[in-house]
Amino acid sequence: MQSLALGSSHHFGRRLSIRLKSSVAAAPKKKDDVILPTKEQLHMLAYRAAIPMVGFGFMDNLVMITAGEAIDSTLGVALGISTMTAAGFGQCCSDVAGNLSGGTVDAAVTRMKLQHHGLSENQLDLKISRMYKLLGACVGVVTGCLLGMSCLLFMDTDKADRARKAKELSSIFDHIMTEGRALFNADRATLFMLDEEKHELWSQIATGTKGIIKVHEDEGIAGACLQSGEIINIENAYDDKRFNQEVDGVTGFTTKSVLAIPVKNETGKCIGVIQMLNKKDKDDKVTSFGIDDEKLISMMANHVTSFIKIVDG
């Protein structure tokens, strides 16, 4: 009986083993059994993911920067909108453009007839395939964004800042320049500010003129005043070699007497110049500026320094 039982048990064990093997053999292949993609297939997968993103990245940054700069230099200056707010509006324009141009980018990529990677759905679902696809898309969008930023090479990126500051300064200094001209009984009063990066003196605040005036930091009487850091008082501008006669030729104005003083910050650094032209006497004839005028313009320069400190925060 014992041998029969052992034989029967042995026979049952063999049958169970056969059934288990048959069950394993009949089971579907697991994910781990999917054939791994070759390096060439992975590279092509990344390449196909990158190309469309180059187009989207280029379009996104190009529209955002162009629209943001346009908004910043127009509405931003007129309404006092910050640069970050203008950038946000630019991003909105970029998103709209992205939705409108998505089909165009896809169609352009389709016409390129890129080589297919030849991967199955199961192979595409592998972790390494997803990683290569994600990496390709990231490289593509970064490349496109960098290409889109190339428009910055052709933009005056400081234009909005200069116009915004000019507006802030004009609201503060226009009153001073208007009253200063009357106080000195001069034909013109101009406030120049120094742009250190471009080595220019610029002004939007000049009586009798419109638009932003630009001169090199060492050009003319204003430039000489800035460089010397001292008051310049000239009776006849045409007798002074530092005077740029071409300016009168362009504007049609005839400069005679000139009084200029540098505007300095708290550390004593020259940051601008106040310039008065053609002082008039009681008979309304052009005369030279006197000692009292020099003292008066010194007080004005101190007031301007205080106002600039407020504007710059």
mmCIF file of C-alpha atoms in Angstrom:
data_model
loop_
_atom_site.group_PDB
_atom_site.id
_atom_site.type_symbol
_atom_site.label_atom_id
_atom_site.label_comp_id
_atom_site.label_asym_id
_atom_site.label_seq_id
_atom_site.Cartn_x
_atom_site.Cartn_y
_atom_site.Cartn_z
ATOM 1 C CA MET A 1 0.000 0.000 0.000
ATOM 2 C CA GLN A 2 2.826 2.370 0.865
ATOM 3 C CA SER A 3 4.523 1.793 -2.493
ATOM 4 C CA LEU A 4 1.213 2.292 -4.284
ATOM 5 C CA ALA A 5 0.657 5.501 -2.443
ATOM 6 C CA LEU A 6 4.158 6.685 -3.272
ATOM 7 C CA GLY A 7 3.697 5.731 -6.926
ATOM 8 C CA SER A 8 0.356 7.465 -7.086
ATOM 9 C CA SER A 9 1.821 10.564 -5.432
ATOM 10 C CA HIS A 10 4.733 10.581 -7.849
ATOM 11 C CA HIS A 11 2.360 10.241 -10.811
ATOM 12 C CA PHE A 12 0.201 13.158 -9.532
ATOM 13 C CA GLY A 13 3.310 15.304 -9.073
ATOM 14 C CA ARG A 14 4.364 14.752 -12.678
ATOM 15 C CA ARG A 15 0.891 15.647 -13.968
ATOM 16 C CA LEU A 16 0.850 18.831 -11.846
ATOM 17 C CA SER A 17 4.285 19.811 -13.130
ATOM 18 C CA ILE A 18 3.193 19.309 -16.754
ATOM 19 C CA ARG A 19 0.055 21.419 -16.195
ATOM 20 C CA LEU A 20 2.068 24.241 -14.619
ATOM 21 C CA LYS A 21 4.539 24.243 -17.515
ATOM 22 C CA SER A 22 1.681 24.275 -20.012
ATOM 23 C CA SER A 23 0.044 27.149 -18.144
ATOM 24 C CA VAL A 24 3.283 29.193 -18.162
ATOM 25 C CA ALA A 25 3.870 28.455 -21.840
ATOM 26 C CA ALA A 26 0.322 29.495 -22.739
ATOM 27 C CA ALA A 27 0.511 32.766 -20.738
ATOM 28 C CA PRO A 28 0.955 35.991 -22.800
ATOM 29 C CA LYS A 29 4.348 37.684 -22.911
ATOM 30 C CA LYS A 30 4.968 40.248 -20.205
ATOM 31 C CA LYS A 31 6.242 43.764 -20.825
ATOM 32 C CA ASP A 32 9.698 42.676 -19.826
ATOM 33 C CA ASP A 33 9.731 40.360 -22.819
ATOM 34 C CA VAL A 34 9.389 43.246 -25.353
ATOM 35 C CA ILE A 35 12.424 43.587 -27.590
ATOM 36 C CA LEU A 36 14.488 46.631 -26.623
ATOM 37 C CA PRO A 37 14.832 49.348 -29.304
ATOM 38 C CA THR A 38 18.206 49.810 -30.959
ATOM 39 C CA LYS A 39 20.223 52.987 -30.468
ATOM 40 C CA GLU A 40 19.426 54.047 -34.011
ATOM 41 C CA GLN A 41 15.696 53.688 -33.325
ATOM 42 C CA LEU A 42 15.967 55.647 -30.084
ATOM 43 C CA HIS A 43 17.925 58.419 -31.779
ATOM 44 C CA MET A 44 15.321 58.640 -34.539
ATOM 45 C CA LEU A 45 12.539 58.704 -31.923
ATOM 46 C CA ALA A 46 14.229 61.625 -30.150
ATOM 47 C CA TYR A 47 14.847 63.392 -33.468
ATOM 48 C CA ARG A 48 11.200 63.086 -34.530
ATOM 49 C CA ALA A 49 10.116 64.441 -31.144
ATOM 50 C CA ALA A 50 12.556 67.362 -31.343
ATOM 51 C CA ILE A 51 11.764 68.749 -34.800
ATOM 52 C CA PRO A 52 8.147 69.877 -34.119
ATOM 53 C CA MET A 53 9.184 71.406 -30.792
ATOM 54 C CA VAL A 54 11.836 73.523 -32.533
ATOM 55 C CA GLY A 55 9.034 75.143 -34.535
ATOM 56 C CA PHE A 56 6.786 75.631 -31.514
ATOM 57 C CA GLY A 57 9.623 77.017 -29.371
ATOM 58 C CA PHE A 58 10.707 79.419 -32.112
ATOM 59 C CA MET A 59 7.169 80.675 -32.656
ATOM 60 C CA ASP A 60 6.504 80.997 -28.928
ATOM 61 C CA ASN A 61 9.554 83.112 -28.080
ATOM 62 C CA LEU A 62 9.464 85.185 -31.265
ATOM 63 C CA VAL A 63 5.856 86.256 -30.765
ATOM 64 C CA MET A 64 6.216 86.711 -26.997
ATOM 65 C CA ILE A 65 9.303 88.948 -27.277
ATOM 66 C CA THR A 66 8.029 90.949 -30.251
ATOM 67 C CA ALA A 67 4.553 91.493 -28.821
ATOM 68 C CA GLY A 68 5.870 92.109 -25.307
ATOM 69 C CA GLU A 69 8.352 94.724 -26.512
ATOM 70 C CA ALA A 70 5.684 96.473 -28.613
ATOM 71 C CA ILE A 71 3.259 96.564 -25.663
ATOM 72 C CA ASP A 72 5.988 97.683 -23.264
ATOM 73 C CA SER A 73 7.136 100.597 -25.444
ATOM 74 C CA THR A 74 3.596 101.827 -26.209
ATOM 75 C CA LEU A 75 0.893 100.951 -23.681
ATOM 76 C CA GLY A 76 3.516 100.319 -21.015
ATOM 77 C CA VAL A 77 4.814 103.879 -21.267
ATOM 78 C CA ALA A 78 1.418 105.522 -21.822
ATOM 79 C CA LEU A 79 -0.463 103.692 -19.052
ATOM 80 C CA GLY A 80 2.411 103.036 -16.676
ATOM 81 C CA ILE A 81 2.251 99.235 -17.166
ATOM 82 C CA SER A 82 5.265 97.409 -15.740
ATOM 83 C CA THR A 83 7.631 95.430 -17.953
ATOM 84 C CA MET A 84 6.529 92.153 -16.331
ATOM 85 C CA THR A 85 2.875 92.947 -17.093
ATOM 86 C CA ALA A 86 3.787 93.711 -20.708
ATOM 87 C CA ALA A 87 5.651 90.387 -20.842
ATOM 88 C CA GLY A 88 2.506 88.657 -19.555
ATOM 89 C CA PHE A 89 0.434 90.211 -22.359
ATOM 90 C CA GLY A 90 3.143 89.145 -24.785
ATOM 91 C CA GLN A 91 2.841 85.573 -23.514
ATOM 92 C CA CYS A 92 -0.931 85.693 -24.086
ATOM 93 C CA CYS A 93 -0.304 86.742 -27.684
ATOM 94 C CA SER A 94 2.231 83.929 -27.991
ATOM 95 C CA ASP A 95 -0.239 81.325 -26.707
ATOM 96 C CA VAL A 96 -2.893 82.484 -29.177
ATOM 97 C CA ALA A 97 -0.364 82.413 -32.025
ATOM 98 C CA GLY A 98 0.724 78.928 -30.945
ATOM 99 C CA ASN A 99 -2.837 77.622 -31.192
ATOM 100 C CA LEU A 100 -3.382 79.272 -34.560
ATOM 101 C CA SER A 101 -0.084 78.087 -36.031
ATOM 102 C CA GLY A 102 -0.053 74.569 -34.567
ATOM 103 C CA GLY A 103 -1.488 73.030 -37.714
ATOM 104 C CA THR A 104 1.020 74.885 -39.873
ATOM 105 C CA VAL A 105 3.961 73.554 -37.866
ATOM 106 C CA ASP A 106 2.600 70.004 -37.950
ATOM 107 C CA ALA A 107 2.022 70.234 -41.698
ATOM 108 C CA ALA A 108 5.567 71.507 -42.247
ATOM 109 C CA VAL A 109 6.998 68.617 -40.213
ATOM 110 C CA THR A 110 4.884 66.135 -42.186
ATOM 111 C CA ARG A 111 6.235 67.482 -45.483
ATOM 112 C CA MET A 112 9.761 66.846 -44.245
ATOM 113 C CA LYS A 113 9.032 63.094 -44.488
ATOM 114 C CA LEU A 114 11.275 62.152 -41.597
ATOM 115 C CA GLN A 115 12.455 58.552 -41.345
ATOM 116 C CA HIS A 116 10.188 56.445 -39.140
ATOM 117 C CA HIS A 117 11.648 54.861 -36.015
ATOM 118 C CA GLY A 118 9.850 51.528 -36.655
ATOM 119 C CA LEU A 119 8.899 50.974 -33.003
ATOM 120 C CA SER A 120 5.757 49.147 -31.934
ATOM 121 C CA GLU A 121 3.278 50.453 -29.356
ATOM 122 C CA ASN A 122 4.780 48.192 -26.710
ATOM 123 C CA GLN A 123 8.280 49.396 -27.522
ATOM 124 C CA LEU A 124 7.156 53.030 -27.396
ATOM 125 C CA ASP A 125 5.721 52.364 -23.959
ATOM 126 C CA LEU A 126 9.098 51.275 -22.607
ATOM 127 C CA LYS A 127 10.726 53.577 -20.067
ATOM 128 C CA ILE A 128 13.837 54.116 -22.200
ATOM 129 C CA SER A 129 11.683 55.059 -25.215
ATOM 130 C CA ARG A 130 9.710 57.575 -23.159
ATOM 131 C CA MET A 131 12.942 59.053 -21.831
ATOM 132 C CA TYR A 132 14.435 59.519 -25.303
ATOM 133 C CA LYS A 133 11.199 61.043 -26.599
ATOM 134 C CA LEU A 134 11.013 63.468 -23.665
ATOM 135 C CA LEU A 135 14.684 64.368 -24.010
ATOM 136 C CA GLY A 136 14.267 65.040 -27.729
ATOM 137 C CA ALA A 137 11.243 67.259 -27.122
ATOM 138 C CA CYS A 138 13.122 69.239 -24.432
ATOM 139 C CA VAL A 139 16.165 69.759 -26.653
ATOM 140 C CA GLY A 140 13.888 70.799 -29.516
ATOM 141 C CA VAL A 141 11.915 73.384 -27.544
ATOM 142 C CA VAL A 142 15.073 74.885 -26.002
ATOM 143 C CA THR A 143 16.676 75.126 -29.452
ATOM 144 C CA GLY A 144 13.553 76.762 -30.872
ATOM 145 C CA CYS A 145 13.351 79.252 -27.998
ATOM 146 C CA LEU A 146 16.997 80.242 -28.452
ATOM 147 C CA LEU A 147 16.414 80.753 -32.181
ATOM 148 C CA GLY A 148 13.329 82.836 -31.377
ATOM 149 C CA MET A 149 15.428 85.056 -29.109
ATOM 150 C CA SER A 150 17.549 86.047 -32.119
ATOM 151 C CA CYS A 151 15.066 88.880 -32.741
ATOM 152 C CA LEU A 152 16.641 90.633 -29.739
ATOM 153 C CA LEU A 153 19.688 91.320 -31.909
ATOM 154 C CA PHE A 154 17.579 93.665 -34.026
ATOM 155 C CA MET A 155 15.651 95.375 -31.202
ATOM 156 C CA ASP A 156 16.379 98.488 -29.188
ATOM 157 C CA THR A 157 15.733 96.786 -25.856
ATOM 158 C CA ASP A 158 16.334 99.988 -23.886
ATOM 159 C CA LYS A 159 13.792 102.005 -25.846
ATOM 160 C CA ALA A 160 10.911 101.361 -23.450
ATOM 161 C CA ASP A 161 13.047 102.032 -20.378
ATOM 162 C CA ARG A 162 14.254 105.335 -21.792
ATOM 163 C CA ALA A 163 10.747 106.396 -22.781
ATOM 164 C CA ARG A 164 9.321 105.335 -19.404
ATOM 165 C CA LYS A 165 12.007 107.168 -17.495
ATOM 166 C CA ALA A 166 11.623 110.177 -19.769
ATOM 167 C CA LYS A 167 7.912 110.257 -18.934
ATOM 168 C CA GLU A 168 8.587 110.016 -15.217
ATOM 169 C CA LEU A 169 11.256 112.683 -15.448
ATOM 170 C CA SER A 170 9.134 114.934 -17.659
ATOM 171 C CA SER A 171 6.268 114.909 -15.167
ATOM 172 C CA ILE A 172 8.700 116.012 -12.462
ATOM 173 C CA PHE A 173 11.066 118.269 -14.411
ATOM 174 C CA ASP A 174 8.728 119.889 -16.900
ATOM 175 C CA HIS A 175 7.558 122.261 -14.197
ATOM 176 C CA ILE A 176 11.140 123.039 -13.219
ATOM 177 C CA MET A 177 12.330 123.568 -16.797
ATOM 178 C CA THR A 178 9.356 125.771 -17.695
ATOM 179 C CA GLU A 179 9.732 127.907 -14.604
ATOM 180 C CA GLY A 180 13.521 127.771 -14.900
ATOM 181 C CA ARG A 181 13.376 129.228 -18.394
ATOM 182 C CA ALA A 182 11.200 132.067 -17.128
ATOM 183 C CA LEU A 183 13.375 132.490 -14.041
ATOM 184 C CA PHE A 184 16.522 132.883 -16.122
ATOM 185 C CA ASN A 185 14.647 134.721 -18.890
ATOM 186 C CA ALA A 186 16.310 132.341 -21.374
ATOM 187 C CA ASP A 187 15.174 131.167 -24.807
ATOM 188 C CA ARG A 188 15.688 127.488 -24.037
ATOM 189 C CA ALA A 189 16.163 125.221 -21.059
ATOM 190 C CA THR A 190 17.260 121.588 -21.436
ATOM 191 C CA LEU A 191 17.840 118.747 -19.014
ATOM 192 C CA PHE A 192 20.155 116.007 -20.322
ATOM 193 C CA MET A 193 20.482 112.627 -18.585
ATOM 194 C CA LEU A 194 23.452 110.282 -19.016
ATOM 195 C CA ASP A 195 23.015 106.805 -20.497
ATOM 196 C CA GLU A 196 26.185 105.124 -19.238
ATOM 197 C CA GLU A 197 25.800 101.987 -21.355
ATOM 198 C CA LYS A 198 25.523 103.879 -24.644
ATOM 199 C CA HIS A 199 27.718 106.802 -23.565
ATOM 200 C CA GLU A 200 24.989 109.242 -24.576
ATOM 201 C CA LEU A 201 23.323 112.309 -23.139
ATOM 202 C CA TRP A 202 19.605 112.184 -23.887
ATOM 203 C CA SER A 203 16.673 114.429 -23.141
ATOM 204 C CA GLN A 204 12.978 114.673 -23.822
ATOM 205 C CA ILE A 205 12.703 117.806 -21.754
ATOM 206 C CA ALA A 206 13.808 120.788 -23.766
ATOM 207 C CA THR A 207 11.728 123.911 -24.285
ATOM 208 C CA GLY A 208 11.063 124.567 -27.942
ATOM 209 C CA THR A 209 11.798 120.980 -29.051
ATOM 210 C CA LYS A 210 9.923 117.696 -29.477
ATOM 211 C CA GLY A 211 11.044 114.086 -29.208
ATOM 212 C CA ILE A 212 14.104 112.595 -27.551
ATOM 213 C CA ILE A 213 17.408 114.426 -28.126
ATOM 214 C CA LYS A 214 20.633 112.387 -28.157
ATOM 215 C CA VAL A 215 24.258 113.560 -28.145
ATOM 216 C CA HIS A 216 27.490 111.762 -27.346
ATOM 217 C CA GLU A 217 28.616 112.123 -23.746
ATOM 218 C CA ASP A 218 31.643 114.251 -24.719
ATOM 219 C CA GLU A 219 29.989 116.221 -27.538
ATOM 220 C CA GLY A 220 29.221 119.927 -27.432
ATOM 221 C CA ILE A 221 28.957 122.230 -24.411
ATOM 222 C CA ALA A 222 26.776 119.741 -22.526
ATOM 223 C CA GLY A 223 29.344 116.965 -23.051
ATOM 224 C CA ALA A 224 32.193 119.221 -21.961
ATOM 225 C CA CYS A 225 30.253 120.184 -18.834
ATOM 226 C CA LEU A 226 29.627 116.531 -18.014
ATOM 227 C CA GLN A 227 33.283 115.592 -18.474
ATOM 228 C CA SER A 228 34.655 118.518 -16.439
ATOM 229 C CA GLY A 229 32.043 118.398 -13.685
ATOM 230 C CA GLU A 230 32.104 122.200 -13.526
ATOM 231 C CA ILE A 231 29.806 125.077 -14.488
ATOM 232 C CA ILE A 232 30.393 126.410 -18.004
ATOM 233 C CA ASN A 233 29.375 130.008 -18.726
ATOM 234 C CA ILE A 234 29.931 131.191 -22.315
ATOM 235 C CA GLU A 235 29.091 134.642 -23.645
ATOM 236 C CA ASN A 236 29.244 133.672 -27.321
ATOM 237 C CA ALA A 237 28.974 129.978 -28.216
ATOM 238 C CA TYR A 238 30.482 130.441 -31.686
ATOM 239 C CA ASP A 239 33.713 131.676 -30.106
ATOM 240 C CA ASP A 240 34.078 128.408 -28.164
ATOM 241 C CA LYS A 241 35.615 125.388 -29.919
ATOM 242 C CA ARG A 242 33.559 123.007 -27.765
ATOM 243 C CA PHE A 243 30.290 124.237 -29.269
ATOM 244 C CA ASN A 244 28.776 122.007 -31.964
ATOM 245 C CA GLN A 245 27.491 124.399 -34.636
ATOM 246 C CA GLU A 246 25.789 121.587 -36.560
ATOM 247 C CA VAL A 247 23.001 121.487 -33.970
ATOM 248 C CA ASP A 248 21.942 125.039 -34.827
ATOM 249 C CA GLY A 249 22.065 124.140 -38.503
ATOM 250 C CA VAL A 250 19.623 121.267 -37.960
ATOM 251 C CA THR A 251 17.243 123.026 -35.549
ATOM 252 C CA GLY A 252 17.358 126.494 -37.104
ATOM 253 C CA PHE A 253 18.058 127.975 -33.675
ATOM 254 C CA THR A 254 20.893 130.486 -33.150
ATOM 255 C CA THR A 255 22.830 129.875 -29.945
ATOM 256 C CA LYS A 256 24.671 132.772 -28.355
ATOM 257 C CA SER A 257 25.080 132.731 -24.554
ATOM 258 C CA VAL A 258 25.230 129.355 -22.780
ATOM 259 C CA LEU A 259 25.073 128.376 -19.120
ATOM 260 C CA ALA A 260 25.530 124.679 -18.271
ATOM 261 C CA ILE A 261 25.920 122.844 -14.974
ATOM 262 C CA PRO A 262 26.410 119.114 -14.260
ATOM 263 C CA VAL A 263 23.787 117.242 -12.257
ATOM 264 C CA LYS A 264 25.467 114.992 -9.697
ATOM 265 C CA ASN A 265 24.172 112.163 -7.545
ATOM 266 C CA GLU A 266 24.765 111.778 -3.821
ATOM 267 C CA THR A 267 28.252 110.361 -4.404
ATOM 268 C CA GLY A 268 29.273 113.302 -6.590
ATOM 269 C CA LYS A 269 29.103 111.377 -9.875
ATOM 270 C CA CYS A 270 27.851 113.353 -12.894
ATOM 271 C CA ILE A 271 24.559 111.883 -14.141
ATOM 272 C CA GLY A 272 23.247 114.726 -16.290
ATOM 273 C CA VAL A 273 23.489 118.349 -17.385
ATOM 274 C CA ILE A 274 21.170 121.367 -17.159
ATOM 275 C CA GLN A 275 21.686 123.820 -19.990
ATOM 276 C CA MET A 276 20.273 127.327 -20.480
ATOM 277 C CA LEU A 277 20.567 129.140 -23.816
ATOM 278 C CA ASN A 278 20.356 132.826 -24.747
ATOM 279 C CA LYS A 279 19.615 134.919 -21.675
ATOM 280 C CA LYS A 280 17.530 138.028 -22.443
ATOM 281 C CA ASP A 281 17.876 141.464 -20.821
ATOM 282 C CA LYS A 282 15.111 143.971 -20.117
ATOM 283 C CA ASP A 283 15.147 145.086 -23.747
ATOM 284 C CA ASP A 284 14.705 141.447 -24.859
ATOM 285 C CA LYS A 285 18.209 141.328 -26.285
ATOM 286 C CA VAL A 286 20.514 138.342 -25.814
ATOM 287 C CA THR A 287 23.084 138.909 -23.079
ATOM 288 C CA SER A 288 25.475 136.781 -21.023
ATOM 289 C CA PHE A 289 24.608 134.878 -17.859
ATOM 290 C CA GLY A 290 25.909 136.432 -14.608
ATOM 291 C CA ILE A 291 27.167 135.234 -11.223
ATOM 292 C CA ASP A 292 23.655 135.269 -9.789
ATOM 293 C CA ASP A 293 22.541 132.978 -12.620
ATOM 294 C CA GLU A 294 25.312 130.530 -11.728
ATOM 295 C CA LYS A 295 24.154 130.454 -8.091
ATOM 296 C CA LEU A 296 20.559 129.983 -9.184
ATOM 297 C CA ILE A 297 21.320 127.136 -11.582
ATOM 298 C CA SER A 298 23.362 125.437 -8.827
ATOM 299 C CA MET A 299 20.245 125.403 -6.624
ATOM 300 C CA MET A 300 18.228 123.999 -9.523
ATOM 301 C CA ALA A 301 20.773 121.200 -10.049
ATOM 302 C CA ASN A 302 20.454 120.243 -6.362
ATOM 303 C CA HIS A 303 16.664 120.045 -6.723
ATOM 304 C CA VAL A 304 17.011 117.866 -9.812
ATOM 305 C CA THR A 305 19.322 115.504 -7.887
ATOM 306 C CA SER A 306 16.667 115.136 -5.186
ATOM 307 C CA PHE A 307 13.942 114.397 -7.735
ATOM 308 C CA ILE A 308 16.079 111.792 -9.535
ATOM 309 C CA LYS A 309 16.628 110.029 -6.223
ATOM 310 C CA ILE A 310 12.855 109.778 -5.803
ATOM 311 C CA VAL A 311 12.363 108.450 -9.378
ATOM 312 C CA ASP A 312 15.094 105.841 -8.997
ATOM 313 C CA GLY A 313 13.662 104.795 -5.639
#
